[in-house]
PDB file of C-alpha atoms in Angstrom:
ATOM      1  CA  MET A 212      -0.032  -0.117   0.040  1.00 33.00           C
ATOM      2  CA  ALA A 213       1.219   3.395  -0.848  1.00 37.00           C
ATOM      3  CA  SER A 214       0.287   6.910   0.327  1.00 37.00           C
ATOM      4  CA  SER A 215       0.284  10.370  -1.274  1.00 36.00           C
ATOM      5  CA  SER A 216      -0.599  13.771  -0.048  1.00 36.00           C
ATOM      6  CA  MET A 217      -3.678  15.482  -1.289  1.00 42.00           C
ATOM      7  CA  THR A 218      -5.410  18.452   0.317  1.00 45.00           C
ATOM      8  CA  THR A 219      -9.044  17.967   1.078  1.00 52.00           C
ATOM      9  CA  ARG A 220      -9.564  21.696   1.708  1.00 53.00           C
ATOM     10  CA  VAL A 221     -10.049  24.645  -0.592  1.00 50.00           C
ATOM     11  CA  MET A 222      -9.181  28.291   0.305  1.00 49.00           C
ATOM     12  CA  LYS A 223     -11.798  30.928  -0.376  1.00 52.00           C
ATOM     13  CA  GLU A 224     -10.988  34.521  -1.437  1.00 53.00           C
ATOM     14  CA  ASP A 225     -11.580  35.720   2.104  1.00 56.00           C
ATOM     15  CA  GLY A 226      -9.010  33.297   3.551  1.00 56.00           C
ATOM     16  CA  GLU A 227     -11.523  30.899   5.006  1.00 61.00           C
ATOM     17  CA  CYS A 228     -10.673  27.250   4.546  1.00 60.00           C
ATOM     18  CA  ILE A 229     -13.492  24.932   3.507  1.00 62.00           C
ATOM     19  CA  ASN A 230     -13.377  21.212   3.857  1.00 70.00           C
ATOM     20  CA  TRP A 231     -14.272  19.236   0.619  1.00 66.00           C
ATOM     21  CA  ALA A 232     -15.793  16.542   2.827  1.00 68.00           C
ATOM     22  CA  ASP A 233     -18.333  19.167   4.082  1.00 72.00           C
ATOM     23  CA  LEU A 234     -19.799  19.997   0.723  1.00 77.00           C
ATOM     24  CA  PRO A 235     -23.507  19.185   0.208  1.00 83.00           C
ATOM     25  CA  SER A 236     -23.768  15.594  -1.035  1.00 83.00           C
ATOM     26  CA  GLU A 237     -25.562  16.649  -4.231  1.00 86.00           C
ATOM     27  CA  LEU A 238     -22.606  18.886  -5.125  1.00 88.00           C
ATOM     28  CA  THR A 239     -20.099  16.237  -4.183  1.00 87.00           C
ATOM     29  CA  LEU A 240     -21.933  13.719  -6.396  1.00 88.00           C
ATOM     30  CA  SER A 241     -21.897  16.155  -9.382  1.00 88.00           C
ATOM     31  CA  ILE A 242     -18.111  16.513  -9.014  1.00 88.00           C
ATOM     32  CA  LEU A 243     -17.299  12.874  -8.378  1.00 89.00           C
ATOM     33  CA  SER A 244     -19.528  11.659 -11.216  1.00 86.00           C
ATOM     34  CA  ARG A 245     -17.180  13.342 -13.686  1.00 89.00           C
ATOM     35  CA  LEU A 246     -14.498  10.764 -12.788  1.00 91.00           C
ATOM     36  CA  ASP A 247     -14.235   7.427 -14.534  1.00 90.00           C
ATOM     37  CA  THR A 248     -15.201   4.234 -12.853  1.00 90.00           C
ATOM     38  CA  ILE A 249     -11.570   3.195 -11.875  1.00 89.00           C
ATOM     39  CA  ASP A 250     -10.857   6.590 -10.178  1.00 91.00           C
ATOM     40  CA  ILE A 251     -14.059   6.431  -8.192  1.00 93.00           C
ATOM     41  CA  LEU A 252     -13.543   2.831  -6.998  1.00 92.00           C
ATOM     42  CA  GLU A 253      -9.875   2.920  -6.409  1.00 90.00           C
ATOM     43  CA  ASN A 254      -9.451   6.446  -5.069  1.00 91.00           C
ATOM     44  CA  ALA A 255     -12.360   8.777  -4.623  1.00 91.00           C
ATOM     45  CA  GLN A 256     -14.450   6.504  -2.401  1.00 92.00           C
ATOM     46  CA  LYS A 257     -11.462   6.121  -0.031  1.00 90.00           C
ATOM     47  CA  VAL A 258     -10.931   9.705   0.607  1.00 88.00           C
ATOM     48  CA  CYS A 259     -13.439  10.109   3.533  1.00 88.00           C
ATOM     49  CA  THR A 260     -16.672   8.661   4.898  1.00 88.00           C
ATOM     50  CA  SER A 261     -18.780  11.349   3.195  1.00 88.00           C
ATOM     51  CA  TRP A 262     -17.259  10.679  -0.219  1.00 90.00           C
ATOM     52  CA  HIS A 263     -17.618   6.976   0.372  1.00 90.00           C
ATOM     53  CA  ARG A 264     -21.333   7.462   1.125  1.00 91.00           C
ATOM     54  CA  VAL A 265     -21.823   9.509  -2.042  1.00 92.00           C
ATOM     55  CA  CYS A 266     -20.010   6.940  -4.103  1.00 92.00           C
ATOM     56  CA  LYS A 267     -22.454   4.252  -2.860  1.00 92.00           C
ATOM     57  CA  ASP A 268     -25.408   6.236  -4.054  1.00 93.00           C
ATOM     58  CA  PRO A 269     -27.020   4.565  -7.184  1.00 92.00           C
ATOM     59  CA  ALA A 270     -27.226   7.979  -8.829  1.00 91.00           C
ATOM     60  CA  MET A 271     -23.441   7.993  -9.071  1.00 91.00           C
ATOM     61  CA  TRP A 272     -23.697   5.062 -11.383  1.00 92.00           C
ATOM     62  CA  ARG A 273     -26.063   6.124 -14.123  1.00 90.00           C
ATOM     63  CA  LYS A 274     -22.980   6.179 -16.360  1.00 89.00           C
ATOM     64  CA  ILE A 275     -20.114   3.654 -16.156  1.00 89.00           C
ATOM     65  CA  VAL A 276     -16.830   4.412 -17.970  1.00 87.00           C
ATOM     66  CA  ILE A 277     -13.780   2.063 -18.050  1.00 83.00           C
ATOM     67  CA  PRO A 278     -11.208   4.416 -19.741  1.00 79.00           C
ATOM     68  CA  ARG A 279      -9.852   3.280 -23.053  1.00 69.00           C
ATOM     69  CA  ASP A 280      -6.308   4.535 -22.406  1.00 67.00           C
ATOM     70  CA  ILE A 281      -5.341   1.826 -19.909  1.00 63.00           C
ATOM     71  CA  GLY A 282      -4.446  -0.779 -22.401  1.00 54.00           C
ATOM     72  CA  ASP A 283      -5.918  -4.074 -23.702  1.00 52.00           C
ATOM     73  CA  LEU A 284      -7.737  -5.469 -20.613  1.00 48.00           C
ATOM     74  CA  VAL A 285      -9.691  -8.249 -22.112  1.00 47.00           C
ATOM     75  CA  TYR A 286      -7.776 -10.756 -19.942  1.00 48.00           C
ATOM     76  CA  ASP A 287      -7.483  -8.612 -16.781  1.00 66.00           C
ATOM     77  CA  LEU A 288     -10.143  -9.919 -14.300  1.00 75.00           C
ATOM     78  CA  LYS A 289      -9.576  -7.008 -12.068  1.00 80.00           C
ATOM     79  CA  TYR A 290     -11.367  -4.527 -14.438  1.00 83.00           C
ATOM     80  CA  VAL A 291     -14.076  -6.980 -15.220  1.00 83.00           C
ATOM     81  CA  ALA A 292     -14.865  -7.471 -11.534  1.00 86.00           C
ATOM     82  CA  MET A 293     -14.754  -3.661 -11.088  1.00 87.00           C
ATOM     83  CA  CYS A 294     -17.277  -3.199 -13.879  1.00 88.00           C
ATOM     84  CA  ARG A 295     -19.598  -5.732 -12.432  1.00 89.00           C
ATOM     85  CA  HIS A 296     -19.409  -4.071  -9.075  1.00 91.00           C
ATOM     86  CA  ALA A 297     -20.319  -0.693 -10.737  1.00 92.00           C
ATOM     87  CA  VAL A 298     -23.195  -2.377 -12.439  1.00 91.00           C
ATOM     88  CA  ASP A 299     -24.512  -3.714  -9.088  1.00 93.00           C
ATOM     89  CA  ARG A 300     -24.173  -0.305  -7.478  1.00 93.00           C
ATOM     90  CA  SER A 301     -26.408   1.317 -10.042  1.00 91.00           C
ATOM     91  CA  GLN A 302     -29.282  -0.878  -8.915  1.00 89.00           C
ATOM     92  CA  GLY A 303     -30.854  -0.905 -12.330  1.00 82.00           C
ATOM     93  CA  GLY A 304     -30.404   2.803 -12.935  1.00 84.00           C
ATOM     94  CA  LEU A 305     -27.657   2.625 -15.590  1.00 83.00           C
ATOM     95  CA  VAL A 306     -28.375   4.509 -18.779  1.00 81.00           C
ATOM     96  CA  GLU A 307     -24.909   4.791 -20.449  1.00 81.00           C
ATOM     97  CA  ILE A 308     -21.910   2.525 -20.361  1.00 81.00           C
ATOM     98  CA  ASP A 309     -18.464   2.571 -22.094  1.00 79.00           C
ATOM     99  CA  ILE A 310     -16.408  -0.439 -21.303  1.00 76.00           C
ATOM    100  CA  TRP A 311     -14.036  -0.307 -24.299  1.00 66.00           C
ATOM    101  CA  TYR A 312     -11.762  -3.465 -24.261  1.00 66.00           C
ATOM    102  CA  ILE A 313     -13.301  -5.515 -21.448  1.00 72.00           C
ATOM    103  CA  GLY A 314     -16.540  -6.496 -23.125  1.00 64.00           C
ATOM    104  CA  THR A 315     -16.523 -10.320 -22.668  1.00 67.00           C
ATOM    105  CA  ASP A 316     -19.749 -12.146 -23.446  1.00 67.00           C
ATOM    106  CA  SER A 317     -20.466 -13.041 -19.898  1.00 77.00           C
ATOM    107  CA  LEU A 318     -19.909  -9.379 -18.767  1.00 79.00           C
ATOM    108  CA  LEU A 319     -22.188  -7.966 -21.566  1.00 75.00           C
ATOM    109  CA  ASN A 320     -24.914 -10.417 -20.919  1.00 76.00           C
ATOM    110  CA  TYR A 321     -24.708  -9.559 -17.161  1.00 82.00           C
ATOM    111  CA  ILE A 322     -25.206  -5.944 -18.071  1.00 80.00           C
ATOM    112  CA  ALA A 323     -28.022  -6.497 -20.518  1.00 74.00           C
ATOM    113  CA  ASP A 324     -29.886  -8.658 -18.054  1.00 76.00           C
ATOM    114  CA  SER A 325     -29.525  -6.051 -15.323  1.00 78.00           C
ATOM    115  CA  PHE A 326     -30.734  -2.816 -16.943  1.00 79.00           C
ATOM    116  CA  PRO A 327     -34.163  -2.464 -18.589  1.00 77.00           C
ATOM    117  CA  SER A 328     -33.678   1.328 -18.402  1.00 77.00           C
ATOM    118  CA  LEU A 329     -30.445   1.375 -20.434  1.00 80.00           C
ATOM    119  CA  GLU A 330     -30.662   3.941 -23.191  1.00 88.00           C
ATOM    120  CA  GLU A 331     -27.250   3.854 -24.772  1.00 87.00           C
ATOM    121  CA  LEU A 332     -24.729   1.163 -25.409  1.00 83.00           C
ATOM    122  CA  GLU A 333     -21.319   1.529 -27.184  1.00 79.00           C
ATOM    123  CA  VAL A 334     -19.250  -1.556 -27.793  1.00 74.00           C
ATOM    124  CA  PRO A 335     -16.168  -0.702 -29.908  1.00 61.00           C
ATOM    125  CA  ARG A 336     -13.319  -3.063 -30.598  1.00 53.00           C
ATOM    126  CA  CYS A 337     -15.228  -6.002 -29.189  1.00 54.00           C
ATOM    127  CA  ARG A 338     -16.033  -9.250 -31.012  1.00 54.00           C
ATOM    128  CA  LEU A 339     -19.804  -9.550 -30.436  1.00 62.00           C
ATOM    129  CA  MET A 340     -22.000 -12.586 -30.740  1.00 73.00           C
ATOM    130  CA  VAL A 341     -25.473 -12.349 -32.245  1.00 84.00           C
ATOM    131  CA  ASP A 342     -27.011 -13.902 -29.212  1.00 81.00           C
ATOM    132  CA  PHE A 343     -25.714 -10.975 -27.108  1.00 79.00           C
ATOM    133  CA  LEU A 344     -27.315  -8.410 -29.385  1.00 85.00           C
ATOM    134  CA  LYS A 345     -30.624 -10.304 -28.957  1.00 88.00           C
ATOM    135  CA  VAL A 346     -30.268 -10.364 -25.274  1.00 84.00           C
ATOM    136  CA  VAL A 347     -29.641  -6.503 -25.258  1.00 85.00           C
ATOM    137  CA  GLY A 348     -32.703  -5.910 -27.426  1.00 89.00           C
ATOM    138  CA  GLN A 349     -34.921  -8.124 -25.271  1.00 87.00           C
ATOM    139  CA  SER A 350     -33.709  -6.883 -21.960  1.00 84.00           C
ATOM    140  CA  CYS A 351     -33.390  -3.197 -22.756  1.00 86.00           C
ATOM    141  CA  PRO A 352     -36.644  -1.949 -24.229  1.00 89.00           C
ATOM    142  CA  ASN A 353     -35.502   1.753 -23.679  1.00 90.00           C
ATOM    143  CA  LEU A 354     -32.435   1.388 -25.824  1.00 92.00           C
ATOM    144  CA  LYS A 355     -32.192   4.439 -28.242  1.00 95.00           C
ATOM    145  CA  THR A 356     -28.585   4.494 -29.108  1.00 95.00           C
ATOM    146  CA  LEU A 357     -26.398   1.561 -30.186  1.00 93.00           C
ATOM    147  CA  LYS A 358     -22.775   2.012 -31.478  1.00 90.00           C
ATOM    148  CA  LEU A 359     -20.977  -0.917 -32.763  1.00 86.00           C
ATOM    149  CA  TYR A 360     -17.431  -1.019 -34.277  1.00 77.00           C
ATOM    150  CA  CYS A 361     -15.982  -3.778 -36.298  1.00 73.00           C
ATOM    151  CA  GLU A 362     -12.802  -4.182 -38.250  1.00 68.00           C
ATOM    152  CA  ALA A 363     -13.447  -3.224 -41.870  1.00 68.00           C
ATOM    153  CA  PHE A 364     -12.634  -4.832 -45.163  1.00 69.00           C
ATOM    154  CA  MET A 365     -12.188  -2.704 -48.245  1.00 69.00           C
ATOM    155  CA  ARG A 366     -13.178  -5.666 -50.485  1.00 71.00           C
ATOM    156  CA  PRO A 367     -15.322  -8.063 -48.354  1.00 74.00           C
ATOM    157  CA  ARG A 368     -15.703 -11.419 -49.885  1.00 75.00           C
ATOM    158  CA  PHE A 369     -18.909 -12.408 -48.025  1.00 85.00           C
ATOM    159  CA  VAL A 370     -22.003 -10.862 -46.611  1.00 92.00           C
ATOM    160  CA  TYR A 371     -22.904 -11.133 -42.798  1.00 91.00           C
ATOM    161  CA  ASP A 372     -26.354  -9.706 -42.071  1.00 95.00           C
ATOM    162  CA  ASP A 373     -26.845 -11.538 -38.724  1.00 94.00           C
ATOM    163  CA  PHE A 374     -26.040  -8.511 -36.545  1.00 93.00           C
ATOM    164  CA  ALA A 375     -28.338  -6.335 -38.539  1.00 95.00           C
ATOM    165  CA  LEU A 376     -31.204  -8.844 -38.442  1.00 96.00           C
ATOM    166  CA  ALA A 377     -30.782  -9.253 -34.683  1.00 95.00           C
ATOM    167  CA  ILE A 378     -30.956  -5.450 -34.296  1.00 96.00           C
ATOM    168  CA  ALA A 379     -34.101  -5.249 -36.447  1.00 96.00           C
ATOM    169  CA  GLU A 380     -35.815  -8.160 -34.573  1.00 96.00           C
ATOM    170  CA  THR A 381     -35.225  -6.816 -31.076  1.00 96.00           C
ATOM    171  CA  MET A 382     -34.572  -3.077 -31.063  1.00 96.00           C
ATOM    172  CA  PRO A 383     -37.510  -1.224 -32.463  1.00 95.00           C
ATOM    173  CA  GLY A 384     -36.905   1.915 -30.378  1.00 95.00           C
ATOM    174  CA  LEU A 385     -33.526   2.816 -31.829  1.00 96.00           C
ATOM    175  CA  GLN A 386     -32.910   6.367 -32.800  1.00 97.00           C
ATOM    176  CA  PHE A 387     -29.140   6.254 -33.329  1.00 97.00           C
ATOM    177  CA  LEU A 388     -27.357   3.363 -34.907  1.00 97.00           C
ATOM    178  CA  GLN A 389     -23.645   3.141 -35.782  1.00 94.00           C
ATOM    179  CA  LEU A 390     -22.274   0.119 -37.575  1.00 92.00           C
ATOM    180  CA  VAL A 391     -18.829   1.194 -38.656  1.00 88.00           C
ATOM    181  CA  GLY A 392     -17.083  -1.626 -40.705  1.00 86.00           C
ATOM    182  CA  ASP A 393     -19.926  -4.075 -40.600  1.00 89.00           C
ATOM    183  CA  LEU A 394     -20.351  -6.686 -43.242  1.00 90.00           C
ATOM    184  CA  LEU A 395     -24.180  -6.156 -43.630  1.00 94.00           C
ATOM    185  CA  SER A 396     -25.780  -5.878 -47.037  1.00 96.00           C
ATOM    186  CA  ASP A 397     -28.759  -4.025 -48.371  1.00 97.00           C
ATOM    187  CA  ILE A 398     -30.915  -6.777 -46.902  1.00 97.00           C
ATOM    188  CA  GLY A 399     -29.699  -5.894 -43.467  1.00 97.00           C
ATOM    189  CA  VAL A 400     -30.188  -2.198 -43.880  1.00 97.00           C
ATOM    190  CA  SER A 401     -33.738  -2.759 -45.259  1.00 97.00           C
ATOM    191  CA  ALA A 402     -34.647  -4.924 -42.256  1.00 97.00           C
ATOM    192  CA  ILE A 403     -33.446  -2.279 -39.830  1.00 98.00           C
ATOM    193  CA  LEU A 404     -35.403   0.409 -41.681  1.00 97.00           C
ATOM    194  CA  ASP A 405     -38.557  -1.731 -41.699  1.00 96.00           C
ATOM    195  CA  ASN A 406     -38.424  -2.525 -38.008  1.00 97.00           C
ATOM    196  CA  CYS A 407     -36.920   0.561 -36.350  1.00 97.00           C
ATOM    197  CA  PRO A 408     -39.510   3.306 -37.205  1.00 96.00           C
ATOM    198  CA  ASN A 409     -37.839   5.881 -34.884  1.00 96.00           C
ATOM    199  CA  LEU A 410     -34.389   5.591 -36.427  1.00 97.00           C
ATOM    200  CA  GLU A 411     -32.971   9.038 -37.388  1.00 97.00           C
ATOM    201  CA  HIS A 412     -29.193   8.649 -37.495  1.00 97.00           C
ATOM    202  CA  LEU A 413     -27.560   5.785 -39.335  1.00 97.00           C
ATOM    203  CA  ASP A 414     -23.825   5.523 -39.690  1.00 96.00           C
ATOM    204  CA  LEU A 415     -22.696   2.921 -42.243  1.00 95.00           C
ATOM    205  CA  ARG A 416     -19.164   4.072 -42.928  1.00 92.00           C
ATOM    206  CA  LEU A 417     -16.786   1.408 -44.123  1.00 89.00           C
ATOM    207  CA  CYS A 418     -19.705  -0.995 -44.749  1.00 92.00           C
ATOM    208  CA  PHE A 419     -18.729  -1.840 -48.289  1.00 90.00           C
ATOM    209  CA  ASN A 420     -21.286  -4.568 -48.946  1.00 93.00           C
ATOM    210  CA  ILE A 421     -24.082  -1.966 -49.100  1.00 95.00           C
ATOM    211  CA  LYS A 422     -25.025  -0.799 -52.618  1.00 95.00           C
ATOM    212  CA  PHE A 423     -28.297   1.062 -52.010  1.00 96.00           C
ATOM    213  CA  ALA A 424     -29.957  -0.890 -54.769  1.00 94.00           C
ATOM    214  CA  GLY A 425     -33.629  -0.655 -55.802  1.00 92.00           C
ATOM    215  CA  ASP A 426     -35.742   1.416 -53.381  1.00 94.00           C
ATOM    216  CA  LEU A 427     -33.175   1.427 -50.628  1.00 95.00           C
ATOM    217  CA  GLU A 428     -31.749   4.774 -51.624  1.00 93.00           C
ATOM    218  CA  LYS A 429     -35.207   6.334 -51.531  1.00 94.00           C
ATOM    219  CA  GLN A 430     -36.008   4.610 -48.227  1.00 94.00           C
ATOM    220  CA  CYS A 431     -32.869   6.097 -46.585  1.00 94.00           C
ATOM    221  CA  SER A 432     -33.453   9.553 -48.019  1.00 92.00           C
ATOM    222  CA  GLU A 433     -37.102   9.583 -46.791  1.00 92.00           C
ATOM    223  CA  ARG A 434     -36.547   8.093 -43.369  1.00 92.00           C
ATOM    224  CA  ILE A 435     -33.070   8.917 -42.119  1.00 97.00           C
ATOM    225  CA  LYS A 436     -32.202  12.483 -41.163  1.00 96.00           C
ATOM    226  CA  VAL A 437     -28.402  11.834 -40.879  1.00 97.00           C
ATOM    227  CA  LEU A 438     -27.000   9.136 -43.138  1.00 96.00           C
ATOM    228  CA  ARG A 439     -23.270   8.406 -43.172  1.00 95.00           C
ATOM    229  CA  ARG A 440     -22.563   6.253 -46.242  1.00 95.00           C
ATOM    230  CA  PRO A 441     -19.807   3.546 -46.574  1.00 92.00           C
ATOM    231  CA  GLU A 442     -17.437   5.810 -48.445  1.00 91.00           C
ATOM    232  CA  ASP A 443     -17.891   8.823 -46.250  1.00 92.00           C
ATOM    233  CA  SER A 444     -14.958  10.257 -44.414  1.00 88.00           C
ATOM    234  CA  PHE A 445     -14.314   9.105 -40.891  1.00 80.00           C
ATOM    235  CA  HIS A 446     -12.013  12.052 -39.932  1.00 80.00           C
ATOM    236  CA  ASP A 447     -14.459  12.893 -37.169  1.00 81.00           C
ATOM    237  CA  TYR A 448     -14.685   9.373 -35.805  1.00 78.00           C
ATOM    238  CA  PRO A 449     -13.500   9.344 -32.148  1.00 71.00           C
ATOM    239  CA  TYR A 450     -11.760   5.997 -32.336  1.00 68.00           C
ATOM    240  CA  GLU A 451      -8.812   4.509 -34.200  1.00 66.00           C
ATOM    241  CA  ILE A 452      -9.903   2.842 -37.414  1.00 67.00           C
ATOM    242  CA  SER A 453      -8.588  -0.563 -38.283  1.00 63.00           C
ATOM    243  CA  PHE A 454      -9.425  -1.976 -41.732  1.00 60.00           C
ATOM    244  CA  TYR A 455      -7.809  -4.322 -44.223  1.00 61.00           C
ATOM    245  CA  ASP A 456      -7.361  -3.722 -47.936  1.00 60.00           C
ATOM    246  CA  THR A 457      -7.608  -7.504 -48.496  1.00 53.00           C
ATOM    247  CA  ASP A 458     -10.334 -10.103 -48.849  1.00 49.00           C
ATOM    248  CA  ALA A 459     -12.224 -11.214 -45.811  1.00 43.00           C
ATOM    249  CA  SER A 460     -12.480 -14.924 -44.997  1.00 46.00           C
ATOM    250  CA  GLU A 461     -14.779 -17.111 -42.854  1.00 45.00           C
ATOM    251  CA  ASP A 462     -12.091 -17.032 -40.176  1.00 47.00           C
ATOM    252  CA  TYR A 463     -13.165 -13.475 -39.375  1.00 43.00           C
ATOM    253  CA  TYR A 464     -15.738 -14.751 -36.858  1.00 41.00           C
ATOM    254  CA  PRO A 465     -13.973 -17.539 -34.913  1.00 40.00           C
ATOM    255  CA  GLU A 466     -16.236 -19.184 -32.468  1.00 40.00           C
ATOM    256  CA  ASP A 467     -13.367 -20.410 -30.157  1.00 37.00           C
ATOM    257  CA  ASP A 468     -11.608 -17.156 -29.626  1.00 37.00           C
ATOM    258  CA  TYR A 469     -13.722 -15.749 -26.756  1.00 34.00           C
ATOM    259  CA  PHE A 470     -12.398 -15.383 -23.243  1.00 36.00           C
ATOM    260  CA  GLU A 471     -15.023 -16.273 -20.662  1.00 41.00           C
ATOM    261  CA  VAL A 472     -14.835 -15.453 -16.978  1.00 39.00           C
ATOM    262  CA  PRO A 473     -16.112 -18.012 -14.475  1.00 45.00           C
ATOM    263  CA  SER A 474     -19.096 -16.608 -12.601  1.00 45.00           C
ATOM    264  CA  ASP A 475     -17.792 -17.790  -9.333  1.00 46.00           C
ATOM    265  CA  HIS A 476     -14.746 -15.582  -9.777  1.00 44.00           C
ATOM    266  CA  PHE A 477     -16.747 -12.702  -8.528  1.00 43.00           C
ATOM    267  CA  ASP A 478     -17.770 -13.986  -5.146  1.00 47.00           C
ATOM    268  CA  TYR A 479     -15.288 -11.637  -3.563  1.00 40.00           C
ATOM    269  CA  ASP A 480     -15.623  -7.968  -4.110  1.00 57.00           C
ATOM    270  CA  PRO A 481     -12.602  -5.894  -3.151  1.00 56.00           C
ATOM    271  CA  TYR A 482     -14.414  -2.671  -4.037  1.00 56.00           C
ATOM    272  CA  ASP A 483     -17.370  -2.936  -1.498  1.00 62.00           C
ATOM    273  CA  ILE A 484     -15.516  -0.958   1.192  1.00 56.00           C
ATOM    274  CA  ASP A 485     -17.326  -0.318   4.466  1.00 54.00           C
ATOM    275  CA  ASP A 486     -14.273   0.592   6.613  1.00 46.00           C
ATOM    276  CA  GLY A 487     -11.643   2.280   4.420  1.00 47.00           C
ATOM    277  CA  PRO A 488      -8.587   4.341   5.282  1.00 48.00           C
ATOM    278  CA  PHE A 489     -10.620   7.555   5.577  1.00 45.00           C
ATOM    279  CA  LEU A 490      -9.170  10.780   6.941  1.00 42.00           C
ATOM    280  CA  ASP A 491     -12.194  12.923   7.589  1.00 40.00           C
ATOM    281  CA  GLY A 492     -11.277  16.589   7.744  1.00 37.00           C
ATOM    282  CA  GLY A 493      -7.643  15.764   7.066  1.00 32.00           C
ATOM    283  CA  PHE A 494      -5.207  16.544   4.356  1.00 27.00           C
ATOM    284  CA  SER A 495      -4.403  13.318   2.683  1.00 27.00           C
ATOM    285  CA  TYR A 496      -5.884   9.931   1.628  1.00 26.00           C
ATOM    286  CA  MET A 497      -4.585   6.501   1.137  1.00 25.00           C
ATOM    287  CA  HIS A 498      -4.928   4.532  -2.154  1.00 24.00           C
ATOM    288  CA  LEU A 499      -3.978   0.991  -3.315  1.00 25.00           C
TER     289      LEU A 499
END
């Protein structure tokens, strides 16, 4: 265990010193909710008892963010356990989640089963299974925004509409859909348009199987307010783009390449702290 000094007091212009721990809980929640999930669980909740109490409030966990700049964490059970704990703390009130690299099937299904109020889901750089998308659609009737990212092929050799059909089948309330690099075809796009009547924003960049043949062009023009086409620029895309200027192969969706976490791994929760190293009214805090 290591320690570092950090003032928990702020000096006002008149020279009076105010303790951060004495702020109203609503203001403390507003401040701490701007931190990512790791910072809250590993640091903020350990500062003092009042901060710990705020960090246990389900309102703190309407949004869960595992930052994307901490490396490839697919095999790091620590962060999977941390995310599951954050999910539990939200008590069903989660509306937005960004878990970047750690989206194993078991974790994603756990999230989907827990949150009927979820409105936005973003799963970039994660190999998804069709069954997971169906679970999301069936478990999250309020889902309005779905953002998926796949590796893109400039000259795809085969069509894969299963993701699109799963979305069309189970997510009628979508308003914003991003499918960058997907292998869907006109059939998948048509199914989405037919079954998602509220859809206004459709991002199909790098989806080079789509030809907009027949009436599809007219359907998109009439139905979609913001349409990003396969060949459109992705200069404003917030993530790194990975695509291949080679033919795709059936090996693109390997069924034996998924890392699953045993459910009994999560029996112990190191983040459910009731008696932490708090220093109420002091000038420093302890962190792991």
